[in-house]
Short mmCIF file of C-alpha atoms (C1' of nucleotides) in Angstrom, two decimals:
data_model
loop_
_atom_site.label_atom_id
_atom_site.label_comp_id
_atom_site.label_asym_id
_atom_site.label_seq_id
_atom_site.Cartn_x
_atom_site.Cartn_y
_atom_site.Cartn_z
CA MET A 1 22.42 0.00 -23.92
CA THR A 2 20.19 0.55 -26.88
CA GLY A 3 18.18 3.69 -27.50
CA SER A 4 16.18 4.02 -24.34
CA SER A 5 13.20 5.66 -25.99
CA ALA A 6 12.65 3.32 -28.92
CA GLY A 7 9.22 3.94 -30.32
CA ASP A 8 8.15 1.13 -32.63
CA LEU A 9 5.38 0.23 -30.29
CA PRO A 10 2.25 2.19 -29.59
CA PRO A 11 2.46 3.91 -26.24
CA PRO A 12 0.71 2.20 -23.33
CA PRO A 13 -2.72 3.62 -22.56
CA TYR A 14 -1.62 5.64 -19.56
CA ARG A 15 0.90 7.52 -21.64
CA ALA A 16 -1.69 8.48 -24.20
CA GLY A 17 -1.58 12.20 -24.66
CA GLU A 18 1.84 12.71 -23.24
CA LYS A 19 4.21 14.21 -25.58
CA PRO A 20 7.52 12.58 -26.24
CA ARG A 21 9.17 15.98 -25.62
CA ARG A 22 12.87 15.86 -25.86
CA SER A 23 14.06 17.11 -22.60
CA LEU A 24 16.39 15.70 -20.12
CA GLY A 25 13.21 15.53 -18.16
CA ARG A 26 11.03 12.49 -17.85
CA GLU A 27 13.55 9.71 -18.08
CA ALA A 28 16.03 11.48 -15.82
CA ILE A 29 13.32 12.11 -13.26
CA ALA A 30 12.14 8.54 -13.33
CA ARG A 31 15.71 7.34 -13.03
CA GLU A 32 16.24 9.51 -9.97
CA ALA A 33 13.05 8.15 -8.44
CA LEU A 34 14.26 4.58 -9.01
CA ARG A 35 17.55 5.50 -7.42
CA ILE A 36 15.79 6.75 -4.32
CA ILE A 37 13.66 3.61 -4.22
CA ASP A 38 16.73 1.46 -4.32
CA ALA A 39 18.46 3.44 -1.62
CA GLU A 40 15.64 4.25 0.75
CA GLY A 41 12.40 2.71 -0.40
CA ILE A 42 9.24 3.97 -2.07
CA ASP A 43 8.10 6.02 0.92
CA ALA A 44 11.26 8.09 0.64
CA VAL A 45 10.24 9.16 -2.85
CA SER A 46 8.58 12.55 -2.61
CA MET A 47 8.21 15.14 -5.29
CA ARG A 48 10.36 17.51 -3.23
CA ARG A 49 13.02 14.90 -2.76
CA VAL A 50 13.22 14.06 -6.46
CA ALA A 51 13.13 17.72 -7.44
CA ALA A 52 15.88 18.50 -4.96
CA ALA A 53 18.20 16.21 -6.90
CA PHE A 54 17.86 18.63 -9.79
CA ASP A 55 18.18 21.69 -7.58
CA THR A 56 14.66 22.82 -8.07
CA GLY A 57 11.20 22.69 -6.51
CA PRO A 58 8.46 20.09 -6.83
CA ALA A 59 6.41 22.11 -9.29
CA SER A 60 9.08 21.66 -11.91
CA LEU A 61 8.37 17.95 -12.13
CA TYR A 62 4.78 18.35 -13.19
CA ALA A 63 5.82 19.55 -16.62
CA HIS A 64 7.19 16.06 -17.30
CA VAL A 65 5.09 13.83 -15.13
CA LYS A 66 1.41 13.92 -14.55
CA ASN A 67 1.37 12.53 -11.07
CA LYS A 68 3.41 11.03 -8.37
CA GLU A 69 1.68 7.77 -9.27
CA ALA A 70 2.75 8.19 -12.86
CA LEU A 71 6.27 8.90 -11.69
CA LEU A 72 6.40 5.72 -9.69
CA ARG A 73 5.00 3.75 -12.60
CA LEU A 74 7.69 5.17 -14.79
CA ALA A 75 10.32 4.16 -12.30
CA PHE A 76 8.82 0.67 -12.16
CA ASP A 77 8.89 0.38 -15.94
CA LEU A 78 12.53 1.34 -15.78
CA ALA A 79 13.22 -1.51 -13.43
CA LEU A 80 11.27 -3.85 -15.69
CA GLU A 81 13.61 -3.09 -18.53
CA GLU A 82 16.50 -4.80 -16.85
CA LEU A 83 14.85 -8.18 -17.03
CA GLU A 84 16.60 -10.65 -19.23
CA PRO A 85 14.50 -11.55 -22.22
CA VAL A 86 13.07 -15.04 -22.46
CA PRO A 87 15.18 -17.04 -24.89
CA VAL A 88 13.47 -17.42 -28.24
CA ALA A 89 14.59 -20.89 -29.09
CA ALA A 90 13.57 -22.50 -25.84
CA ASP A 91 11.08 -25.34 -25.91
CA ASP A 92 10.76 -26.64 -22.39
CA TRP A 93 8.09 -24.22 -21.18
CA GLN A 94 8.23 -25.36 -17.60
CA ALA A 95 11.95 -24.62 -17.30
CA VAL A 96 11.49 -21.31 -19.04
CA MET A 97 8.62 -20.33 -16.82
CA LEU A 98 10.52 -21.23 -13.69
CA ARG A 99 13.60 -19.36 -14.80
CA TRP A 100 11.60 -16.31 -15.79
CA SER A 101 9.73 -16.29 -12.50
CA LEU A 102 12.96 -16.47 -10.52
CA GLY A 103 14.41 -13.69 -12.61
CA VAL A 104 11.45 -11.38 -11.90
CA HIS A 105 11.56 -12.25 -8.27
CA GLU A 106 15.26 -11.44 -8.06
CA MET A 107 14.78 -8.17 -9.86
CA LEU A 108 12.03 -7.13 -7.44
CA GLN A 109 14.27 -8.03 -4.51
CA ARG A 110 17.08 -5.97 -5.98
CA HIS A 111 14.92 -2.88 -5.93
CA ASN A 112 13.95 -2.72 -2.32
CA ASP A 113 10.17 -2.49 -1.88
CA ILE A 114 9.38 -1.92 -5.53
CA ALA A 115 7.23 -5.01 -5.51
CA LYS A 116 4.54 -2.82 -3.98
CA LEU A 117 4.03 -1.35 -7.39
CA THR A 118 3.42 -4.76 -8.92
CA PHE A 119 -0.27 -4.96 -8.26
CA ALA A 120 -2.79 -4.04 -10.90
CA HIS A 121 -0.09 -3.43 -13.41
CA ILE A 122 -1.19 -4.40 -16.87
CA PRO A 123 1.94 -5.73 -18.49
CA SER A 124 3.43 -2.87 -20.39
CA GLY A 125 6.80 -2.02 -21.67
CA GLU A 126 8.59 -3.97 -24.33
CA ALA A 127 10.44 -6.38 -22.09
CA MET A 128 7.30 -7.41 -20.25
CA LEU A 129 5.26 -7.74 -23.43
CA GLU A 130 7.86 -9.94 -25.04
CA SER A 131 8.10 -12.18 -22.03
CA THR A 132 4.37 -12.50 -21.92
CA GLU A 133 4.21 -13.29 -25.61
CA ARG A 134 6.93 -15.88 -25.37
CA VAL A 135 5.69 -17.71 -22.28
CA LEU A 136 2.15 -17.57 -23.51
CA GLY A 137 3.23 -19.08 -26.81
CA LEU A 138 5.19 -21.79 -25.17
CA MET A 139 2.35 -22.83 -22.96
CA ILE A 140 -0.28 -22.84 -25.65
CA GLY A 141 2.11 -24.60 -27.99
CA ALA A 142 2.52 -27.33 -25.43
CA GLY A 143 -1.20 -27.90 -25.16
CA VAL A 144 -2.23 -25.71 -22.28
CA PRO A 145 -5.70 -24.29 -22.94
CA PRO A 146 -5.44 -20.61 -23.78
CA GLN A 147 -7.72 -19.53 -20.97
CA VAL A 148 -5.64 -21.55 -18.53
CA ALA A 149 -2.44 -20.09 -19.90
CA ALA A 150 -3.73 -16.52 -19.66
CA TRP A 151 -5.00 -16.92 -16.14
CA SER A 152 -1.87 -18.68 -15.08
CA LEU A 153 0.27 -15.82 -16.21
CA ASP A 154 -1.85 -13.45 -14.23
CA ILE A 155 -1.73 -15.50 -11.13
CA LEU A 156 1.94 -16.17 -11.47
CA SER A 157 2.66 -12.47 -11.67
CA LEU A 158 0.48 -11.88 -8.67
CA TYR A 159 2.30 -14.56 -6.71
CA ILE A 160 5.73 -13.34 -7.62
CA GLY A 161 4.92 -9.77 -6.70
CA ALA A 162 3.05 -10.65 -3.49
CA ASP A 163 5.82 -12.90 -2.27
CA ALA A 164 8.49 -10.35 -3.01
CA TYR A 165 6.53 -7.65 -1.25
CA GLU A 166 5.84 -9.84 1.79
CA GLY A 167 9.48 -10.77 1.87
CA TRP A 168 10.44 -7.12 1.95
CA LEU A 169 7.93 -6.39 4.69
CA PHE A 170 9.36 -9.24 6.73
CA GLY A 171 12.86 -8.02 6.23
CA GLN A 172 11.64 -4.63 7.36
CA GLN A 173 10.37 -5.84 10.69
CA PHE A 174 13.88 -6.40 11.94
CA GLY A 175 17.08 -4.92 10.59
CA THR A 176 18.04 -7.21 7.79
CA ASP A 177 21.65 -6.55 8.53
CA ASP A 178 21.44 -7.39 12.23
CA PRO A 179 21.14 -11.20 12.62
CA VAL A 180 20.88 -10.84 16.36
CA GLU A 181 17.77 -8.78 16.19
CA ALA A 182 16.46 -10.93 13.44
CA GLU A 183 16.80 -13.94 15.70
CA ALA A 184 15.02 -12.06 18.45
CA PHE A 185 12.15 -11.33 16.11
CA PHE A 186 11.79 -14.80 14.80
CA GLY A 187 12.37 -16.26 18.24
CA GLY A 188 9.56 -14.13 19.55
CA ILE A 189 7.05 -15.46 17.04
CA LYS A 190 8.30 -19.00 17.60
CA ASP A 191 7.88 -18.64 21.32
CA TYR A 192 4.44 -17.22 20.86
CA PHE A 193 3.34 -20.20 18.81
CA ALA A 194 5.05 -22.57 21.21
CA SER A 195 3.39 -20.92 24.22
CA LEU A 196 -0.12 -21.58 22.92
CA PRO A 197 -2.12 -24.14 24.93
CA ALA A 198 -1.17 -27.45 23.41
CA ASP A 199 -4.55 -29.00 24.05
CA ARG A 200 -6.36 -26.42 21.95
CA PHE A 201 -3.71 -25.96 19.25
CA PRO A 202 -1.93 -29.29 19.02
CA TYR A 203 -0.99 -29.03 15.32
CA ILE A 204 0.34 -25.51 15.58
CA VAL A 205 2.35 -26.28 18.68
CA GLY A 206 3.54 -29.54 17.22
CA ASN A 207 4.72 -27.98 13.99
CA VAL A 208 6.30 -24.75 15.04
CA ALA A 209 9.44 -25.64 13.16
CA ALA A 210 7.65 -26.30 9.91
CA LEU A 211 5.64 -23.12 10.30
CA MET A 212 8.73 -21.00 10.70
CA GLU A 213 11.44 -22.62 8.63
CA GLY A 214 12.30 -21.66 5.12
CA GLY A 215 10.04 -18.67 4.99
CA GLY A 216 12.07 -17.15 2.21
CA GLU A 217 13.37 -18.43 -1.08
CA GLU A 218 12.61 -22.01 -0.28
CA ARG A 219 8.93 -21.46 0.27
CA PHE A 220 8.74 -19.33 -2.89
CA ARG A 221 10.32 -22.08 -4.90
CA PHE A 222 7.93 -24.61 -3.48
CA GLY A 223 4.89 -22.57 -4.49
CA LEU A 224 6.35 -22.00 -7.90
CA ASP A 225 7.02 -25.69 -8.54
CA MET A 226 3.59 -26.67 -7.39
CA PHE A 227 1.91 -24.04 -9.51
CA ILE A 228 3.77 -24.94 -12.64
CA ALA A 229 2.99 -28.61 -12.07
CA GLY A 230 -0.64 -27.59 -11.76
CA ILE A 231 -0.57 -25.90 -15.08
CA ALA A 232 1.04 -28.92 -16.69
CA SER A 233 -1.72 -31.16 -15.37
CA THR A 234 -4.30 -29.26 -17.42
CA ILE A 235 -2.74 -30.46 -20.68
CA THR A 236 -5.10 -32.89 -22.30
CA ARG A 237 -3.67 -35.36 -24.71
CA MET B 1 3.09 34.75 25.62
CA THR B 2 1.15 34.85 28.84
CA GLY B 3 -2.01 36.23 27.40
CA SER B 4 -4.07 33.22 28.21
CA SER B 5 -5.23 34.89 31.39
CA ALA B 6 -5.69 38.31 29.94
CA GLY B 7 -9.44 38.31 30.33
CA ASP B 8 -11.95 36.25 32.21
CA LEU B 9 -12.48 33.59 29.62
CA PRO B 10 -14.17 31.05 31.79
CA PRO B 11 -15.85 28.72 29.34
CA PRO B 12 -13.81 25.60 28.89
CA PRO B 13 -14.67 24.98 25.28
CA TYR B 14 -15.59 21.34 25.36
CA ARG B 15 -16.85 20.97 28.93
CA ALA B 16 -19.25 23.89 28.67
CA GLY B 17 -22.60 22.82 30.03
CA GLU B 18 -22.67 19.24 28.95
CA LYS B 19 -20.36 16.39 28.65
CA PRO B 20 -20.24 15.20 25.02
CA ARG B 21 -17.44 12.96 26.00
CA ARG B 22 -17.92 9.71 24.19
CA SER B 23 -16.53 6.57 25.74
CA LEU B 24 -13.46 7.10 23.67
CA GLY B 25 -11.89 3.68 24.06
CA ARG B 26 -9.60 1.55 22.02
CA GLU B 27 -12.35 -0.69 20.64
CA ALA B 28 -14.59 2.27 19.76
CA ILE B 29 -11.77 3.95 17.91
CA ALA B 30 -10.87 0.83 15.97
CA ARG B 31 -14.54 0.30 15.08
CA GLU B 32 -14.80 3.80 13.78
CA ALA B 33 -11.68 3.25 11.67
CA LEU B 34 -13.18 0.08 10.25
CA ARG B 35 -16.38 1.98 9.49
CA ILE B 36 -14.41 4.59 7.52
CA ILE B 37 -12.51 1.87 5.70
CA ASP B 38 -15.77 0.26 4.67
CA ALA B 39 -17.24 3.53 3.53
CA GLU B 40 -14.31 5.32 1.91
CA GLY B 41 -11.21 3.08 1.98
CA ILE B 42 -8.05 2.97 3.98
CA ASP B 43 -6.66 6.23 2.62
CA ALA B 44 -9.63 8.06 4.02
CA VAL B 45 -8.64 6.97 7.49
CA SER B 46 -6.76 9.77 9.13
CA MET B 47 -6.27 10.46 12.78
CA ARG B 48 -8.20 13.71 12.40
CA ARG B 49 -11.02 11.99 10.63
CA VAL B 50 -11.37 9.33 13.27
CA ALA B 51 -11.07 11.83 16.07
CA ALA B 52 -13.68 14.00 14.45
CA ALA B 53 -16.24 11.25 14.91
CA PHE B 54 -15.77 11.69 18.61
CA ASP B 55 -15.83 15.49 18.44
CA THR B 56 -12.21 15.88 19.36
CA GLY B 57 -8.79 16.34 17.92
CA PRO B 58 -6.22 13.78 16.73
CA ALA B 59 -4.10 14.01 19.91
CA SER B 60 -6.84 12.40 21.91
CA LEU B 61 -6.40 9.12 20.09
CA TYR B 62 -2.82 8.59 21.12
CA ALA B 63 -3.81 7.79 24.65
CA HIS B 64 -5.50 4.65 23.36
CA VAL B 65 -3.53 3.75 20.31
CA LYS B 66 0.18 3.88 19.77
CA ASN B 67 0.20 4.56 16.09
CA LYS B 68 -1.84 4.94 12.99
CA GLU B 69 -0.41 1.60 11.98
CA ALA B 70 -1.57 0.05 15.23
CA LEU B 71 -4.98 1.54 14.70
CA LEU B 72 -5.28 0.01 11.28
CA ARG B 73 -4.14 -3.37 12.61
CA LEU B 74 -6.79 -3.17 15.28
CA ALA B 75 -9.43 -2.42 12.63
CA PHE B 76 -8.16 -5.35 10.59
CA ASP B 77 -8.37 -7.68 13.60
CA LEU B 78 -11.93 -6.51 14.07
CA ALA B 79 -12.75 -7.52 10.55
CA LEU B 80 -11.07 -10.89 11.04
CA GLU B 81 -13.39 -11.64 13.90
CA GLU B 82 -16.38 -11.89 11.60
CA LEU B 83 -15.00 -14.93 9.84
CA GLU B 84 -17.03 -18.05 10.31
CA PRO B 85 -15.07 -20.65 12.22
CA VAL B 86 -13.96 -23.78 10.39
CA PRO B 87 -16.33 -26.61 11.31
CA VAL B 88 -14.77 -29.00 13.83
CA ALA B 89 -16.28 -32.22 12.58
CA ALA B 90 -15.34 -31.76 8.95
CA ASP B 91 -13.15 -34.36 7.34
CA ASP B 92 -12.86 -33.45 3.67
CA TRP B 93 -9.93 -31.08 3.94
CA GLN B 94 -10.08 -29.96 0.36
CA ALA B 95 -13.68 -28.82 0.67
CA VAL B 96 -12.95 -27.19 3.99
CA MET B 97 -9.95 -25.35 2.60
CA LEU B 98 -11.84 -24.18 -0.45
CA ARG B 99 -14.75 -22.95 1.63
CA TRP B 100 -12.51 -21.24 4.10
CA SER B 101 -10.54 -19.53 1.34
CA LEU B 102 -13.72 -18.26 -0.27
CA GLY B 103 -14.94 -17.00 3.05
CA VAL B 104 -11.78 -15.02 3.72
CA HIS B 105 -11.88 -13.63 0.16
CA GLU B 106 -15.47 -12.55 0.57
CA MET B 107 -14.70 -10.91 3.90
CA LEU B 108 -11.86 -8.94 2.35
CA GLN B 109 -14.03 -7.80 -0.48
CA ARG B 110 -16.76 -6.73 1.95
CA HIS B 111 -14.35 -4.33 3.59
CA ASN B 112 -13.23 -2.28 0.60
CA ASP B 113 -9.47 -2.21 0.30
CA ILE B 114 -8.72 -3.84 3.66
CA ALA B 115 -6.83 -6.51 1.85
CA LYS B 116 -3.91 -4.09 1.72
CA LEU B 117 -3.40 -4.85 5.41
CA THR B 118 -3.13 -8.61 4.75
CA PHE B 119 0.55 -8.69 3.97
CA ALA B 120 3.09 -9.61 6.58
CA HIS B 121 0.43 -10.25 9.13
CA ILE B 122 1.41 -13.11 11.34
CA PRO B 123 -1.79 -14.91 12.04
CA SER B 124 -3.07 -13.44 15.27
CA GLY B 125 -6.37 -13.28 16.97
CA GLU B 126 -8.29 -16.27 18.12
CA ALA B 127 -10.38 -16.75 15.03
CA MET B 128 -7.38 -16.90 12.76
CA LEU B 129 -5.43 -19.17 15.08
CA GLU B 130 -8.28 -21.61 15.30
CA SER B 131 -8.72 -21.69 11.55
CA THR B 132 -5.03 -22.28 11.09
CA GLU B 133 -5.05 -25.07 13.64
CA ARG B 134 -8.01 -26.73 12.10
CA VAL B 135 -6.94 -26.62 8.49
CA LEU B 136 -3.40 -27.62 9.43
CA GLY B 137 -4.74 -30.57 11.33
CA LEU B 138 -6.96 -31.64 8.50
CA MET B 139 -4.16 -31.49 5.98
CA ILE B 140 -1.64 -33.32 8.08
CA GLY B 141 -4.21 -35.87 9.12
CA ALA B 142 -4.88 -36.58 5.45
CA GLY B 143 -1.22 -37.28 4.82
CA VAL B 144 0.11 -33.96 3.62
CA PRO B 145 3.70 -33.54 4.81
CA PRO B 146 3.79 -30.98 7.65
CA GLN B 147 6.24 -28.71 5.84
CA VAL B 148 4.04 -28.71 2.75
CA ALA B 149 0.98 -28.02 4.88
CA ALA B 150 2.63 -25.12 6.64
CA TRP B 151 3.97 -23.52 3.45
CA SER B 152 0.68 -24.11 1.72
CA LEU B 153 -1.22 -22.16 4.35
CA ASP B 154 1.23 -19.28 4.01
CA ILE B 155 1.00 -19.21 0.26
CA LEU B 156 -2.74 -19.60 0.31
CA SER B 157 -3.13 -16.60 2.60
CA LEU B 158 -0.81 -14.66 0.38
CA TYR B 159 -2.79 -15.54 -2.70
CA ILE B 160 -6.15 -14.70 -1.13
CA GLY B 161 -4.96 -11.34 0.08
CA ALA B 162 -3.13 -10.43 -3.07
CA ASP B 163 -6.07 -11.35 -5.31
CA ALA B 164 -8.48 -9.41 -3.18
CA TYR B 165 -6.23 -6.38 -3.19
CA GLU B 166 -5.66 -6.51 -6.89
CA GLY B 167 -9.38 -6.91 -7.45
CA TRP B 168 -10.01 -3.76 -5.44
CA LEU B 169 -7.33 -1.87 -7.38
CA PHE B 170 -8.93 -2.92 -10.60
CA GLY B 171 -12.31 -1.85 -9.46
CA GLN B 172 -10.79 1.44 -8.49
CA GLN B 173 -9.37 2.22 -11.88
CA PHE B 174 -12.80 2.93 -13.28
CA GLY B 175 -15.84 3.92 -11.35
CA THR B 176 -17.35 0.61 -10.39
CA ASP B 177 -20.75 2.21 -10.69
CA ASP B 178 -20.21 3.63 -14.13
CA PRO B 179 -20.32 0.85 -16.68
CA VAL B 180 -19.62 3.28 -19.50
CA GLU B 181 -16.33 4.31 -18.07
CA ALA B 182 -15.61 0.75 -17.11
CA GLU B 183 -16.09 -0.31 -20.66
CA ALA B 184 -13.84 2.53 -21.83
CA PHE B 185 -11.13 1.34 -19.46
CA PHE B 186 -11.30 -2.29 -20.41
CA GLY B 187 -11.84 -1.41 -24.03
CA GLY B 188 -8.69 0.70 -23.87
CA ILE B 189 -6.58 -2.20 -22.66
CA LYS B 190 -8.19 -4.56 -25.12
CA ASP B 191 -7.56 -2.16 -27.97
CA TYR B 192 -3.99 -1.70 -26.82
CA PHE B 193 -3.37 -5.43 -26.92
CA ALA B 194 -5.15 -5.78 -30.19
CA SER B 195 -3.18 -2.94 -31.71
CA LEU B 196 0.13 -4.61 -31.13
CA PRO B 197 1.96 -5.78 -34.30
CA ALA B 198 0.58 -9.25 -34.87
CA ASP B 199 3.76 -10.53 -36.35
CA ARG B 200 5.75 -9.86 -33.21
CA PHE B 201 3.04 -10.69 -30.66
CA PRO B 202 0.89 -13.35 -32.35
CA TYR B 203 -0.13 -15.07 -29.15
CA ILE B 204 -1.11 -11.94 -27.30
CA VAL B 205 -3.06 -10.56 -30.24
CA GLY B 206 -4.64 -13.95 -30.88
CA ASN B 207 -5.78 -14.39 -27.27
CA VAL B 208 -6.93 -10.98 -26.32
CA ALA B 209 -10.25 -12.38 -25.15
CA ALA B 210 -8.67 -14.97 -22.91
CA LEU B 211 -6.35 -12.41 -21.44
CA MET B 212 -9.19 -10.13 -20.51
CA GLU B 213 -12.12 -12.36 -19.68
CA GLY B 214 -13.06 -13.56 -16.23
CA GLY B 215 -10.53 -11.45 -14.41
CA GLY B 216 -12.54 -11.61 -11.22
CA GLU B 217 -14.04 -14.40 -9.22
CA GLU B 218 -13.60 -16.97 -11.93
CA ARG B 219 -9.87 -16.55 -12.14
CA PHE B 220 -9.56 -16.64 -8.36
CA ARG B 221 -11.49 -19.89 -8.21
CA PHE B 222 -9.30 -21.38 -10.90
CA GLY B 223 -6.12 -20.57 -9.00
CA LEU B 224 -7.62 -21.93 -5.82
CA ASP B 225 -8.65 -25.21 -7.34
CA MET B 226 -5.29 -25.69 -8.95
CA PHE B 227 -3.46 -24.92 -5.80
CA ILE B 228 -5.49 -27.24 -3.67
CA ALA B 229 -5.07 -30.01 -6.24
CA GLY B 230 -1.35 -29.38 -6.08
CA ILE B 231 -1.33 -29.88 -2.34
CA ALA B 232 -3.29 -33.05 -2.67
CA SER B 233 -0.75 -34.44 -5.15
CA THR B 234 1.94 -34.32 -2.47
CA ILE B 235 0.19 -36.95 -0.43
CA THR B 236 2.21 -40.13 -0.52
CA ARG B 237 0.45 -43.37 0.14
"C1'" DC C 1 11.36 41.21 -35.09
"C1'" DG C 2 6.97 38.98 -32.90
"C1'" DT C 3 4.08 34.68 -31.63
"C1'" DC C 4 3.19 31.02 -29.03
"C1'" DA C 5 3.50 26.71 -26.88
"C1'" DT C 6 6.49 24.52 -23.71
"C1'" DT C 7 9.34 24.35 -19.53
"C1'" DA C 8 10.75 26.21 -15.11
"C1'" DC C 9 9.72 27.38 -10.50
"C1'" DG C 10 8.49 30.33 -6.08
"C1'" DA C 11 4.58 30.48 -3.33
"C1'" DA C 12 0.76 28.82 -1.38
"C1'" DC C 13 -3.19 25.48 -0.14
"C1'" DA C 14 -5.12 21.81 2.16
"C1'" DC C 15 -3.82 18.04 3.94
"C1'" DT C 16 -1.03 14.32 6.75
"C1'" DG C 17 1.02 11.79 11.42
"C1'" DT C 18 2.86 12.98 15.54
"C1'" DT C 19 4.51 15.56 19.79
"C1'" DC C 20 4.25 18.97 23.59
"C1'" DG C 21 2.29 21.15 27.26
"C1'" DA C 22 -1.42 22.53 29.70
"C1'" DT C 23 -5.55 21.34 31.39
"C1'" DA C 24 -9.41 18.36 33.65
"C1'" DC C 25 -11.00 14.32 36.14
"C1'" DG C 26 -11.55 9.96 39.11
"C1'" DG C 27 -10.05 7.82 42.99
"C1'" DA C 28 -6.77 6.72 46.79
"C1'" DG C 29 -4.96 8.25 51.16
"C1'" DC C 30 -5.42 11.32 55.01
"C1'" DG D 1 -13.55 17.88 53.86
"C1'" DC D 2 -8.91 17.67 51.52
"C1'" DT D 3 -4.62 17.04 48.77
"C1'" DC D 4 -2.16 14.30 45.41
"C1'" DC D 5 -1.38 11.63 41.33
"C1'" DG D 6 -1.81 9.09 37.29
"C1'" DT D 7 -4.55 8.98 33.41
"C1'" DA D 8 -7.40 11.14 29.81
"C1'" DT D 9 -8.21 15.00 27.04
"C1'" DC D 10 -7.07 18.10 23.53
"C1'" DG D 11 -5.53 22.98 21.42
"C1'" DA D 12 -1.60 24.24 19.14
"C1'" DA D 13 2.15 23.53 16.56
"C1'" DC D 14 5.85 21.08 13.67
"C1'" DA D 15 7.65 19.09 9.73
"C1'" DG D 16 6.17 16.85 6.18
"C1'" DT D 17 3.11 15.57 1.94
"C1'" DG D 18 0.92 16.09 -3.23
"C1'" DT D 19 -0.73 19.36 -6.10
"C1'" DT D 20 -2.16 23.94 -8.27
"C1'" DC D 21 -1.60 28.67 -9.71
"C1'" DG D 22 0.50 32.48 -11.68
"C1'" DT D 23 4.36 34.11 -13.64
"C1'" DA D 24 8.82 34.14 -15.72
"C1'" DA D 25 12.19 32.20 -18.94
"C1'" DT D 26 13.10 29.50 -23.09
"C1'" DG D 27 13.34 28.25 -27.83
"C1'" DA D 28 11.46 27.04 -32.41
"C1'" DC D 29 9.03 29.03 -36.34
"C1'" DG D 30 7.45 32.54 -39.51
#
DNA sequence: CGTCATTACGAACACTGTTCGATACGGAGC
DNA sequence: GCTCCGTATCGAACAGTGTTCGTAATGACG
């Protein structure tokens, strides 16, 4: 792994004023937070819990991190760094965009409910900036109007994060590891839909299967494909 | 300690003289929670706060509501009820869908950060069921494959909720009422983008305006239009 | 040596959601 | 009239939370 605190780039706005003090502090703390997120989820991250990993109290963290919110953002940035960079020489922007989206989605799923931190995150961190730059360039180069390209990137990020978060919430409702209970949960919803009066809700009752099937990766892929196709349709030639 | 009967302490604190006992019922509690959400946001809703509106303690609520989570869901369902029903006689499904989406979006924005409760909510409540039934019927009737229609409704709901939530978060970052601070916030991001090395990030630096402009209603409408057009393109004839 | 900013951290504050146990009350049965 | 019971009420407390304060230790610089 390269130097983790490479500093060619200006620091993101929320880090303005923080000192790049050399101490085993900030990065180690953020990494511990990410570890807890992976193992037990965001709600398990508390200042006391993180501090306990260093055999100290919560007050010790505030010398390195302004907030709990800042700590979580740091942990999120850490997770962002493990995204594969978008290949430089690629030219098929639709394939690149699809692949990049799936990569982000997978990364979010790898880190438990970290998708919750996705919202309202201005892209920051080198990896994210480079991906944005590359995909933006590919789209504009292919003839997508810049405004459309910019908005599309926003919406795409929103969609990826929201789907990953919803997916986690769904997996939370039943034990993901217990297929029996999972079936009971899904079966319950299914039965509820099916039990509706068919004269008032004919389409719901008649399409219970379609409403329930493929709620996971398949649906995500469908939305992705349709969205990318929509972007492509804005190219005027 | 048995000291409770040490002296003649006859006055029952709450029942003294008059009966301030409000009709503490489930609906009243949920309505108060929604009122607090509207006024100060979800994080301001605490059991003590809600209970205080009825001049009592938090324990009193648990006779009517299982959880704080259940309380919030009740409040959310209350907000859902104020959605206008989808007109029965409509036939242009794209117009209906657009109008319905905008209506939901507006409702979410009316209720502060209530969009946070959108995720992983299986459509429940009569209003939501009827909307689902109607829009589903319109799409399928127009030739949209049932699976596409079902997925589209899911994704559409996800998009509406996520955009509303992100919009609230953005409005939270700066005081919505203080345009000076707002400008400072946006200016900060803008400057950060603009300060990136132009040789490494030419497209970001060259499209700062497009990346920042119209982050609100305009972008939401754009995504909506594109998504609906995408659904329409799946109709085979 | 002293100076001084940075880091460490015990203690405390003001909260949070939730549970327990003891009350009070409205009706049903006698 | 009366007891009896299930429900409603709610003070008190528990185990947490994020954060601040004051103080002690640390280490670089002159």
